[in-house]
Tab-separated table of C-alpha atoms and ligand atoms in Angstrom:
chain	number	residue	atom	x	y	z
G	240	MET	CA	0.000	0.000	0.000
G	241	THR	CA	2.200	2.857	-1.134
G	242	ARG	CA	0.793	6.259	-0.473
G	243	THR	CA	1.903	9.842	-0.601
G	244	ARG	CA	1.245	11.937	2.443
G	245	ILE	CA	-1.196	14.740	1.795
G	246	VAL	CA	1.292	17.353	2.994
G	247	HIS	CA	3.572	16.324	0.128
G	248	VAL	CA	0.782	16.221	-2.445
G	249	LEU	CA	-0.253	19.744	-1.471
G	250	GLU	CA	3.311	20.980	-1.868
G	251	SER	CA	3.922	19.098	-5.101
G	252	THR	CA	4.630	20.942	-8.330
G	253	GLN	CA	3.989	17.844	-10.430
G	254	ILE	CA	0.779	18.976	-12.049
G	255	GLY	CA	-0.521	16.051	-14.125
G	256	GLY	CA	1.296	13.573	-11.884
G	257	ARG	CA	-0.479	10.552	-10.434
G	258	PHE	CA	-0.704	10.136	-6.647
G	259	THR	CA	-2.310	7.726	-4.212
G	260	VAL	CA	-3.470	9.175	-0.915
G	261	MET	CA	-5.196	7.599	2.057
G	262	GLY	CA	-7.045	9.405	4.761
G	263	TRP	CA	-10.333	10.228	6.403
G	264	VAL	CA	-13.119	12.200	4.771
G	265	ARG	CA	-13.714	15.433	6.626
G	266	THR	CA	-16.606	16.567	4.446
G	267	LYS	CA	-18.305	15.557	1.237
G	268	ARG	CA	-20.325	17.809	-0.997
G	269	ASP	CA	-22.183	16.778	-4.086
G	270	ALA	CA	-21.975	19.468	-6.740
G	271	LYS	CA	-24.176	20.139	-9.712
G	272	GLY	CA	-22.699	18.809	-12.913
G	273	GLY	CA	-22.236	15.250	-11.752
G	274	PHE	CA	-19.344	15.170	-9.328
G	275	SER	CA	-18.509	15.276	-5.633
G	276	PHE	CA	-15.951	17.203	-3.624
G	277	LEU	CA	-14.270	15.177	-0.900
G	278	GLU	CA	-12.122	16.935	1.676
G	279	VAL	CA	-9.595	14.359	2.801
G	280	ASN	CA	-7.225	14.633	5.764
G	281	ASP	CA	-4.489	12.203	6.763
G	282	GLY	CA	-3.015	14.117	9.710
G	283	SER	CA	0.223	14.943	7.916
G	284	CYS	CA	-0.807	18.599	7.958
G	285	LEU	CA	-3.719	20.778	8.944
G	286	ARG	CA	-5.014	21.264	5.414
G	287	ASN	CA	-7.270	18.820	3.618
G	288	LEU	CA	-6.735	17.635	0.089
G	289	GLN	CA	-9.674	18.392	-2.168
G	290	VAL	CA	-10.577	15.352	-4.217
G	291	ILE	CA	-12.892	15.623	-7.202
G	292	ALA	CA	-14.819	12.432	-7.872
G	293	GLU	CA	-16.896	12.377	-11.033
G	294	GLN	CA	-20.089	10.384	-11.304
G	295	THR	CA	-18.595	8.658	-14.306
G	296	LEU	CA	-16.270	6.744	-11.975
G	297	GLU	CA	-17.046	3.082	-12.221
G	298	ASN	CA	-17.833	2.659	-8.518
G	299	TYR	CA	-19.293	6.100	-7.897
G	300	ASP	CA	-22.628	4.702	-6.722
G	301	THR	CA	-21.227	1.902	-4.600
G	302	VAL	CA	-18.367	3.850	-3.042
G	303	VAL	CA	-18.344	7.633	-3.380
G	304	ARG	CA	-22.058	7.940	-2.679
G	305	LYS	CA	-21.585	5.901	0.498
G	306	CYS	CA	-18.636	7.675	2.026
G	307	HIS	CA	-19.315	10.414	4.516
G	308	THR	CA	-17.524	12.370	7.195
G	309	GLY	CA	-15.302	9.931	9.083
G	310	SER	CA	-14.958	7.307	6.368
G	311	ALA	CA	-11.459	6.149	5.484
G	312	ILE	CA	-10.682	6.075	1.784
G	313	ARG	CA	-7.918	5.471	-0.682
G	314	VAL	CA	-7.811	7.664	-3.764
G	315	THR	CA	-5.595	7.455	-6.790
G	316	GLY	CA	-5.824	10.429	-9.057
G	317	VAL	CA	-4.165	13.092	-11.112
G	318	LEU	CA	-2.939	16.341	-9.585
G	319	ALA	CA	-4.445	19.447	-11.156
G	320	GLU	CA	-4.366	23.156	-10.481
G	321	SER	CA	-7.485	24.079	-8.597
G	322	PRO	CA	-9.760	26.730	-10.097
G	323	GLY	CA	-11.558	27.041	-6.753
G	324	LYS	CA	-10.685	29.304	-3.876
G	325	GLY	CA	-8.799	28.016	-0.855
G	326	GLN	CA	-6.410	25.550	-2.426
G	327	ARG	CA	-3.675	25.624	-5.042
G	328	VAL	CA	-4.092	22.052	-6.207
G	329	GLU	CA	-6.688	19.282	-6.170
G	330	LEU	CA	-6.745	15.610	-6.994
G	331	HIS	CA	-8.941	14.307	-9.816
G	332	ALA	CA	-9.895	10.822	-8.783
G	333	GLU	CA	-9.431	7.895	-11.125
G	334	GLU	CA	-10.056	5.308	-8.462
G	335	VAL	CA	-11.680	5.572	-5.067
G	336	GLU	CA	-11.712	2.735	-2.586
G	337	LEU	CA	-13.621	2.699	0.678
G	338	LEU	CA	-11.230	1.376	3.335
G	339	GLY	CA	-13.459	1.834	6.334
G	340	TRP	CA	-16.972	3.169	6.375
G	341	ALA	CA	-18.224	5.453	9.152
G	342	ASP	CA	-21.913	5.589	9.895
G	343	PRO	CA	-22.904	9.249	9.484
G	344	GLU	CA	-25.841	8.705	11.846
G	345	THR	CA	-23.630	7.877	14.818
G	346	TYR	CA	-20.160	9.283	14.020
G	347	PRO	CA	-19.557	11.690	16.929
G	348	LEU	CA	-17.537	14.242	14.961
G	349	GLN	CA	-19.795	16.267	12.761
G	350	LYS	CA	-19.048	19.252	10.599
G	351	LYS	CA	-19.936	21.749	13.328
G	352	ARG	CA	-17.430	22.946	15.906
G	353	HIS	CA	-17.580	20.835	19.041
G	354	SER	CA	-16.791	22.122	22.525
G	355	PHE	CA	-13.480	21.090	24.081
G	356	GLU	CA	-15.443	19.635	27.004
G	357	PHE	CA	-17.298	17.319	24.654
G	358	LEU	CA	-14.131	16.387	22.782
G	359	ARG	CA	-12.472	15.359	26.065
G	360	THR	CA	-15.072	12.606	26.347
G	361	ILE	CA	-13.987	11.149	22.992
G	362	ALA	CA	-10.221	11.098	23.353
G	363	HIS	CA	-10.140	8.259	20.803
G	364	LEU	CA	-11.569	10.503	18.074
G	365	ARG	CA	-10.520	14.022	18.958
G	366	PRO	CA	-7.132	13.757	17.189
G	367	ARG	CA	-9.176	13.795	13.966
G	368	THR	CA	-10.152	17.403	14.594
G	369	ASN	CA	-8.143	20.383	13.394
G	370	THR	CA	-7.243	21.554	16.894
G	371	PHE	CA	-6.058	18.227	18.253
G	372	GLY	CA	-4.199	17.343	15.085
G	373	ALA	CA	-2.382	20.673	15.323
G	374	VAL	CA	-1.610	20.145	19.020
G	375	ALA	CA	-0.145	16.713	18.256
G	376	ARG	CA	2.087	18.141	15.532
G	377	VAL	CA	3.244	21.037	17.722
G	378	ARG	CA	4.007	18.654	20.621
G	379	ASN	CA	6.052	16.578	18.226
G	380	ALA	CA	7.961	19.579	16.886
G	381	VAL	CA	8.666	20.933	20.374
G	382	SER	CA	9.918	17.506	21.510
G	383	ARG	CA	12.302	17.485	18.620
G	384	ALA	CA	13.422	21.047	19.376
G	385	ILE	CA	14.115	20.086	22.994
G	386	HIS	CA	16.452	17.308	21.959
G	387	GLU	CA	18.093	19.480	19.309
G	388	PHE	CA	18.725	22.279	21.773
G	389	PHE	CA	20.433	20.073	24.342
G	390	GLN	CA	22.224	17.814	21.902
G	391	GLU	CA	23.723	20.821	20.096
G	392	ARG	CA	25.087	21.980	23.437
G	393	GLY	CA	26.643	18.651	24.349
G	394	PHE	CA	24.101	17.644	26.996
G	395	LEU	CA	23.602	13.938	27.544
G	396	TYR	CA	20.050	12.576	27.416
G	397	LEU	CA	19.488	10.651	30.631
G	398	HIS	CA	16.730	8.145	31.381
G	399	THR	CA	15.743	8.454	35.013
G	400	PRO	CA	13.465	5.924	36.713
G	401	ILE	CA	9.692	6.136	36.680
G	402	ILE	CA	9.368	3.980	39.795
G	403	SER	CA	11.210	5.581	42.656
G	404	GLY	CA	11.791	5.187	46.361
G	405	SER	CA	12.336	8.849	47.170
G	406	ASP	CA	10.241	11.988	47.112
G	407	CYS	CA	12.233	14.572	45.186
G	408	GLU	CA	10.069	17.533	46.052
G	409	GLY	CA	9.484	16.371	49.629
G	410	ALA	CA	5.848	17.336	49.215
G	411	GLY	CA	4.396	13.848	49.690
G	412	GLU	CA	2.215	14.109	46.589
G	413	MET	CA	3.037	10.687	45.251
G	414	PHE	CA	1.201	7.762	43.742
G	415	ARG	CA	2.008	4.531	45.504
G	416	VAL	CA	3.185	1.597	43.387
G	417	THR	CA	2.330	-1.725	44.949
G	418	THR	CA	1.411	-5.324	44.232
G	419	LEU	CA	-0.029	-5.856	47.709
G	420	ASP	CA	-3.600	-7.105	47.811
G	421	LEU	CA	-5.524	-4.024	48.867
G	422	GLY	CA	-8.226	-6.200	50.393
G	423	ARG	CA	-5.727	-7.971	52.648
G	424	ILE	CA	-2.865	-5.625	53.407
G	425	PRO	CA	-0.121	-7.341	55.427
G	426	LYS	CA	0.531	-5.540	58.694
G	427	LYS	CA	3.309	-5.430	61.237
G	428	GLY	CA	1.563	-4.018	64.229
G	429	ASP	CA	-0.369	-0.999	62.952
G	430	GLU	CA	1.970	-0.393	60.030
G	431	VAL	CA	1.840	-1.817	56.524
G	432	ASP	CA	4.435	-4.544	56.152
G	433	PHE	CA	6.201	-3.368	53.017
G	434	SER	CA	8.727	-6.183	53.273
G	435	ARG	CA	5.975	-8.266	51.630
G	436	ASP	CA	5.543	-5.768	48.784
G	437	PHE	CA	7.169	-6.119	45.354
G	438	PHE	CA	10.272	-4.075	46.147
G	439	GLY	CA	10.346	-4.891	49.843
G	440	VAL	CA	10.049	-1.164	50.610
G	441	PRO	CA	7.481	1.542	49.812
G	442	ALA	CA	7.637	2.611	46.148
G	443	ASN	CA	6.012	5.409	44.216
G	444	LEU	CA	5.815	6.998	40.791
G	445	THR	CA	8.433	9.695	40.403
G	446	VAL	CA	7.511	13.363	40.809
G	447	SER	CA	10.762	14.485	39.169
G	448	GLY	CA	13.946	12.992	37.778
G	449	GLN	CA	16.084	15.678	39.359
G	450	LEU	CA	17.810	13.768	42.149
G	451	GLU	CA	18.937	11.058	39.747
G	452	ALA	CA	19.901	13.701	37.169
G	453	GLU	CA	22.166	15.271	39.804
G	454	ILE	CA	23.988	11.955	40.172
G	455	TYR	CA	24.785	11.913	36.479
G	456	ALA	CA	25.573	15.637	36.235
G	457	LEU	CA	28.140	15.079	38.967
G	458	ALA	CA	29.818	12.495	36.779
G	459	LEU	CA	29.171	13.561	33.189
G	460	GLY	CA	28.763	17.329	33.441
G	461	ASP	CA	25.633	18.364	31.567
G	462	VAL	CA	22.619	16.072	31.337
G	463	TYR	CA	18.892	16.373	30.710
G	464	THR	CA	15.842	14.221	31.168
G	465	PHE	CA	12.590	14.351	29.255
G	466	GLY	CA	10.015	11.999	30.639
G	467	PRO	CA	6.717	11.521	32.395
G	468	THR	CA	6.239	12.607	35.996
G	469	PHE	CA	3.327	12.027	38.338
G	470	ARG	CA	1.743	14.103	41.046
G	471	ALA	CA	-1.098	13.046	43.285
G	472	GLU	CA	-1.973	16.625	44.189
G	473	ASN	CA	-5.694	17.175	44.219
G	474	SER	CA	-5.575	20.273	42.017
G	475	ASN	CA	-8.463	20.438	39.633
G	476	THR	CA	-7.228	23.446	37.703
G	477	ALA	CA	-6.619	24.284	34.063
G	478	ARG	CA	-2.841	24.048	34.704
G	479	HIS	CA	-2.470	20.786	36.637
G	480	LEU	CA	-2.277	17.206	35.486
G	481	ALA	CA	-1.686	14.077	37.560
G	482	GLU	CA	0.597	12.806	34.778
G	483	PHE	CA	2.665	15.281	32.831
G	484	TRP	CA	5.964	15.463	30.983
G	485	MET	CA	8.938	17.322	32.333
G	486	VAL	CA	12.250	18.416	30.830
G	487	GLU	CA	15.008	18.634	33.433
G	488	PRO	CA	18.512	19.801	32.566
G	489	GLU	CA	21.133	19.513	35.301
G	490	MET	CA	24.562	21.106	35.033
G	491	ALA	CA	27.723	20.655	37.070
G	492	PHE	CA	29.952	23.714	37.556
G	493	CYS	CA	26.984	26.024	37.090
G	494	ASP	CA	25.470	28.631	39.398
G	495	LEU	CA	22.042	30.270	39.393
G	496	GLY	CA	23.134	32.841	36.792
G	497	GLY	CA	24.165	30.094	34.377
G	498	ASN	CA	20.907	28.305	35.075
G	499	ILE	CA	18.886	31.416	34.196
G	500	ASP	CA	20.886	31.929	31.006
G	501	LEU	CA	20.213	28.369	29.928
G	502	ALA	CA	16.474	28.637	30.647
G	503	VAL	CA	16.182	31.824	28.594
G	504	ALA	CA	18.203	30.443	25.670
G	505	PHE	CA	16.150	27.237	25.819
G	506	LEU	CA	12.768	28.975	25.681
G	507	LYS	CA	13.863	31.309	22.888
G	508	PHE	CA	15.180	28.377	20.869
G	509	ILE	CA	11.877	26.541	21.200
G	510	PHE	CA	9.754	29.563	20.318
G	511	ALA	CA	11.882	30.296	17.245
G	512	TYR	CA	11.739	26.637	16.237
G	513	VAL	CA	7.955	26.515	16.466
G	514	LEU	CA	7.597	29.736	14.458
G	515	GLU	CA	9.808	28.299	11.771
G	516	HIS	CA	8.555	24.705	11.660
G	517	CYS	CA	4.878	24.903	12.622
G	518	GLU	CA	3.791	27.856	10.534
G	519	GLU	CA	0.471	26.445	9.412
G	520	ASP	CA	-0.581	25.045	12.789
G	521	MET	CA	0.486	28.228	14.580
G	522	ALA	CA	-1.508	30.359	12.144
G	523	PHE	CA	-4.484	28.151	12.987
G	524	PHE	CA	-4.065	28.679	16.748
G	525	ASN	CA	-3.633	32.380	16.203
G	526	ARG	CA	-6.843	32.545	14.191
G	527	PHE	CA	-9.131	30.248	16.157
G	528	ILE	CA	-7.756	29.900	19.686
G	529	ASP	CA	-5.865	33.002	20.759
G	530	PRO	CA	-5.126	35.939	18.431
G	531	THR	CA	-1.990	36.901	20.397
G	532	VAL	CA	0.088	33.730	20.234
G	533	LEU	CA	2.127	34.546	17.131
G	534	GLN	CA	2.980	38.054	18.270
G	535	THR	CA	3.834	36.777	21.745
G	536	LEU	CA	6.281	34.173	20.462
G	537	ASP	CA	7.794	36.661	18.029
G	538	ASP	CA	8.335	39.171	20.845
G	539	LEU	CA	9.811	36.610	23.192
G	540	VAL	CA	12.439	35.508	20.728
G	541	ALA	CA	13.700	39.095	20.653
G	542	GLN	CA	12.835	40.334	24.141
G	543	ASP	CA	14.876	40.127	27.352
G	544	PHE	CA	13.351	38.306	30.289
G	545	GLU	CA	12.883	40.382	33.422
G	546	VAL	CA	14.791	38.976	36.421
G	547	LEU	CA	13.874	40.111	39.931
G	548	SER	CA	13.910	38.747	43.442
G	549	TYR	CA	10.926	37.258	45.202
G	550	THR	CA	11.201	40.129	47.695
G	551	GLU	CA	10.971	42.720	44.909
G	552	GLY	CA	8.029	40.790	43.472
G	553	ILE	CA	6.217	40.862	46.824
G	554	ASP	CA	6.849	44.629	47.038
G	555	LEU	CA	5.256	45.192	43.634
G	556	LEU	CA	2.289	43.005	44.538
G	557	SER	CA	1.747	44.703	47.909
G	558	LYS	CA	1.735	48.126	46.263
G	559	SER	CA	-0.769	47.091	43.607
G	560	LYS	CA	-4.458	47.884	43.899
G	561	GLU	CA	-5.457	44.554	42.399
G	562	PRO	CA	-8.140	42.703	44.421
G	563	PHE	CA	-6.273	39.394	44.841
G	564	GLU	CA	-8.153	36.385	46.142
G	565	PHE	CA	-5.116	35.214	48.131
G	566	PRO	CA	-3.285	37.606	50.460
G	567	VAL	CA	0.188	38.879	49.581
G	568	ALA	CA	2.807	38.628	52.308
G	569	TRP	CA	6.535	37.968	52.421
G	570	GLY	CA	6.955	34.276	53.118
G	571	ALA	CA	3.746	33.150	51.435
G	572	ASP	CA	3.821	31.132	48.233
G	573	LEU	CA	2.776	33.023	45.133
G	574	GLN	CA	-0.537	32.005	43.601
G	575	SER	CA	-0.987	31.988	39.862
G	576	GLU	CA	-3.041	35.210	40.117
G	577	HIS	CA	0.073	36.902	41.583
G	578	GLU	CA	2.396	35.412	39.008
G	579	ARG	CA	0.113	36.461	36.200
G	580	TYR	CA	-0.272	39.969	37.589
G	581	LEU	CA	3.492	40.466	37.551
G	582	CYS	CA	3.776	39.158	33.984
G	583	GLU	CA	0.659	40.667	32.472
G	584	LYS	CA	0.173	43.944	34.321
G	585	VAL	CA	3.609	44.969	35.561
G	586	PHE	CA	6.111	43.737	32.982
G	587	GLY	CA	4.053	42.748	29.967
G	588	GLY	CA	6.066	39.597	29.422
G	589	PRO	CA	7.845	36.741	31.150
G	590	VAL	CA	9.416	37.264	34.553
G	591	ILE	CA	12.068	35.231	36.318
G	592	LEU	CA	11.746	35.384	40.094
G	593	VAL	CA	14.765	34.351	42.170
G	594	ASP	CA	15.756	33.996	45.839
G	595	TYR	CA	12.567	32.673	47.406
G	596	PRO	CA	12.097	32.152	51.168
G	597	LYS	CA	13.457	28.735	52.085
G	598	GLU	CA	10.208	27.755	53.817
G	599	ILE	CA	8.269	27.599	50.554
G	600	LYS	CA	10.901	25.791	48.500
G	601	ALA	CA	12.307	22.276	48.411
G	602	PHE	CA	15.098	21.076	50.718
G	603	TYR	CA	17.721	20.759	47.981
G	604	MET	CA	17.966	24.441	47.004
G	605	LYS	CA	21.167	26.293	47.853
G	606	MET	CA	20.962	28.549	50.871
G	607	ASN	CA	21.807	32.223	50.373
G	608	GLU	CA	24.096	34.075	52.773
G	609	ASP	CA	21.102	35.764	54.418
G	610	GLY	CA	20.072	32.374	55.868
G	611	LYS	CA	16.469	33.149	54.872
G	612	THR	CA	16.275	32.697	51.131
G	613	VAL	CA	17.413	30.054	48.684
G	614	ARG	CA	18.819	30.271	45.170
G	615	ALA	CA	15.553	29.318	43.489
G	616	MET	CA	14.278	30.511	40.149
G	617	ASP	CA	10.776	30.317	38.737
G	618	VAL	CA	10.078	31.368	35.170
G	619	LEU	CA	6.625	32.931	34.979
G	620	VAL	CA	4.708	33.710	31.802
G	621	PRO	CA	1.511	35.603	30.989
G	622	LYS	CA	-1.767	33.650	31.149
G	623	ILE	CA	-0.223	30.623	32.828
G	624	GLY	CA	2.171	31.665	35.575
G	625	GLU	CA	4.973	29.224	36.405
G	626	ILE	CA	6.293	27.124	33.538
G	627	ILE	CA	9.787	26.477	34.901
G	628	GLY	CA	10.946	25.822	38.442
G	629	GLY	CA	14.612	25.366	39.269
G	630	SER	CA	17.539	26.301	41.458
G	631	GLN	CA	21.171	26.101	42.250
G	632	ARG	CA	21.532	22.988	44.438
G	633	GLU	CA	22.854	22.893	47.985
G	634	ASP	CA	26.359	21.491	47.562
G	635	ASP	CA	27.483	21.793	51.195
G	636	HIS	CA	26.987	18.531	53.068
G	637	ASP	CA	26.200	19.905	56.505
G	638	THR	CA	23.874	22.649	55.285
G	639	LEU	CA	21.958	20.081	53.238
G	640	LEU	CA	21.718	17.726	56.194
G	641	GLY	CA	20.346	20.589	58.306
G	642	ARG	CA	17.744	21.417	55.644
G	643	MET	CA	16.616	17.795	55.463
G	644	ARG	CA	16.081	17.693	59.201
G	645	GLU	CA	14.278	21.050	59.140
G	646	THR	CA	11.898	19.866	56.444
G	647	GLY	CA	11.162	16.552	58.128
G	648	LEU	CA	13.001	14.259	55.723
G	649	ASP	CA	14.875	11.259	57.060
G	650	PRO	CA	18.525	11.732	56.014
G	651	ALA	CA	18.933	7.952	56.085
G	652	ASP	CA	16.653	7.733	53.043
G	653	TYR	CA	18.893	10.152	51.162
G	654	TRP	CA	22.314	8.787	52.159
G	655	TRP	CA	23.358	8.535	48.527
G	656	TYR	CA	22.280	12.120	47.828
G	657	LEU	CA	24.332	13.276	50.818
G	658	ASP	CA	27.275	11.180	49.581
G	659	LEU	CA	27.405	13.344	46.462
G	660	ARG	CA	28.227	16.255	48.824
G	661	LYS	CA	30.964	14.227	50.504
G	662	TYR	CA	32.816	13.067	47.429
G	663	GLY	CA	33.798	15.733	44.937
G	664	SER	CA	30.894	18.105	45.493
G	665	VAL	CA	30.701	21.027	43.060
G	666	PRO	CA	28.296	23.901	42.488
G	667	HIS	CA	25.517	22.665	40.230
G	668	SER	CA	22.133	23.799	39.037
G	669	GLY	CA	19.143	22.743	37.033
G	670	PHE	CA	15.492	23.318	36.358
G	671	GLY	CA	12.292	21.582	35.356
G	672	LEU	CA	10.081	22.738	32.517
G	673	GLY	CA	6.480	21.573	32.484
G	674	PHE	CA	6.074	20.390	28.907
G	675	GLU	CA	2.275	20.740	28.817
G	676	ARG	CA	2.375	24.225	30.319
G	677	LEU	CA	4.806	25.162	27.578
G	678	ILE	CA	2.476	23.740	24.925
G	679	GLN	CA	-0.409	25.667	26.499
G	680	PHE	CA	1.598	28.849	26.301
G	681	ILE	CA	2.604	28.242	22.684
G	682	THR	CA	-0.838	27.258	21.391
G	683	GLY	CA	-2.956	29.536	23.556
G	684	LEU	CA	-5.187	26.652	24.629
G	685	SER	CA	-6.550	27.585	28.007
G	686	ASN	CA	-6.988	24.113	29.499
G	687	ILE	CA	-4.031	21.798	30.046
G	688	ARG	CA	-6.324	18.807	29.386
G	689	ASP	CA	-6.379	19.840	25.731
G	690	VAL	CA	-2.624	19.847	25.121
G	691	ILE	CA	-1.881	16.245	26.165
G	692	PRO	CA	-3.308	13.326	24.206
G	693	PHE	CA	-4.749	11.503	27.226
G	694	PRO	CA	-5.119	13.766	30.263
G	695	ARG	CA	-5.146	12.280	33.740
G	696	THR	CA	-6.716	14.449	36.416
G	697	PRO	CA	-8.416	13.758	39.766
G	698	GLY	CA	-11.462	11.592	39.087
G	699	ASN	CA	-10.655	11.158	35.427
G	700	LEU	CA	-8.749	8.246	33.944
G	701	GLY	CA	-9.770	8.789	30.357
G	702	PHE	CA	-11.889	6.009	28.894
G	703	ARG	CA	-12.625	4.446	32.272
G	704	THR	CA	-14.365	7.554	33.511
G	705	GLY	CA	-14.686	9.805	30.473
G	706	PRO	CA	-18.231	9.192	29.209
G	707	GLN	CA	-19.673	10.082	32.603
G	708	GLU	CA	-18.594	13.631	31.963
G	709	ARG	CA	-20.652	13.996	28.806
N	139	4AD	O1	8.504	23.426	40.142
N	139	4AD	P1	8.534	21.940	40.072
N	139	4AD	O2	7.784	21.187	41.098
N	139	4AD	O3	10.073	21.566	40.082
N	139	4AD	C1	10.602	20.332	40.157
N	139	4AD	O4	9.997	19.286	40.115
N	139	4AD	C2	12.104	20.335	40.180
N	139	4AD	N1	12.563	19.032	40.668
N	139	4AD	C3	12.620	20.649	38.803
N	139	4AD	C4	14.122	20.733	38.732
N	139	4AD	O5	14.691	21.646	39.273
N	139	4AD	N2	14.746	19.805	38.047
N	139	4AD	O6	8.015	21.470	38.642
N	139	4AD	C5	8.627	21.932	37.466
N	139	4AD	C6	7.590	22.355	36.468
N	139	4AD	C7	6.691	23.479	36.938
N	139	4AD	O7	7.307	24.731	36.755
N	139	4AD	C8	5.477	23.313	36.043
N	139	4AD	O8	5.690	23.884	34.781
N	139	4AD	C9	5.422	21.812	35.875
N	139	4AD	O9	6.692	21.296	36.184
N	139	4AD	N3	4.418	21.208	36.749
N	139	4AD	C10	3.234	20.727	36.340
N	139	4AD	N4	2.678	20.681	35.115
N	139	4AD	C11	1.457	20.113	35.004
N	139	4AD	N5	0.773	19.583	36.038
N	139	4AD	C12	1.293	19.604	37.287
N	139	4AD	N6	0.613	19.052	38.306
N	139	4AD	C13	2.578	20.197	37.480
N	139	4AD	N7	3.384	20.379	38.544
N	139	4AD	C14	4.494	20.985	38.076
N	140	MG	MG1	7.585	24.916	41.219
């Protein structure tokens, strides 16, 4: 079954050439004069190929008449310049074969625009829509750009474990991994007897690959991970998923300044890449989803990112007249309304906040001389808030040990992490980029559930629970 992808047919200059395409009918229209227009899409690009099928075709009645929106077909035909508006070329069918019929009475995707809420209930069909096809292609392009960026800079791609025994963020928001029979949990006194579990100890899905990335950075220099991470936080917001993808570079011999520089270069590279490689899909998002996305990406490639301290950020927020839902006070974590205010109202662009109070950041961040703040950095963007969180890491053994005790972690569980500070410790830094938040920012889609193929959120495991939401 040789076929030419529709993207290549549409770009072809071989007028009069013969091509075979395969795809799904988006719409069919019967015209006066004895022929039908079929708009065919195969996912290789946003655009459809217009196929002209004349009634004189041998199987017009048995095939063309029967195929409707959703049907899969194979067409062999001759490429011609299109006299109609909206396309340069069209395919004049010589042969049409129905590969898979779709019943127009029950096919859930009709010509009209469906709501994103409805489309979430049919995750098995939504990639056949313009929006979800475009999201899939942009995700693919950004993934490629991520690897290109780091590979060009000599970073090593590291595969960190999905099943883990430690809590990187120390926040306790982890999914347990177990083979114990939940109906008959073995106990030792009041406690679960994990010695009878698969690993012999409690295990969970990783919330971040950072701690393992540090191990490799402290041996190989510059590394990065790009993999799935899991958080059992009960946040039902448009920016939280229980399963999301994270990109985590980690660099030895690098301080917070170097970390910031890398984050800025990284984001600019990705935005420029998307503008160059996803022109058609980005034009679509700009037209139908958010009319500012193209301009925003263009600006960001050129613009500097504002860097200020958490303390300066709190000052600006306290002085503002904005009626925030959550109070602003030094020492309190910033809510996304605060982050967005700084980006959207104060600076009109992305903001990098550094030096957060130690109480609201993870144990591994490097302590500043003031003893109150740590060398953290969050990259905040308009409409979303935080897309990157990172820091310079605490490289002093005793300070790190003190921070673990302060934050209630058992140093015995992290003996290997402490070892790294005993044997050849060096300044090192890294960050984590939330891949879906980045895709949200790029596409302008307001709900994170619409930028990942199969979103997992509290109470929603896709097909198992999806239809109840209809
Ligand atoms: O700020 P976070 O929690 O940082 C870390 O996990 C560090 N270990 C990263 C590092 O330094 N290597 O998460 C990093 C990013 C956030 O900025 C956000 O973009 C994204 O991950 N993120 C989420 N995205 C979707 N759903 C969630 N529930 C997310 N939680 C964090
Ligand atoms: Mg964070």
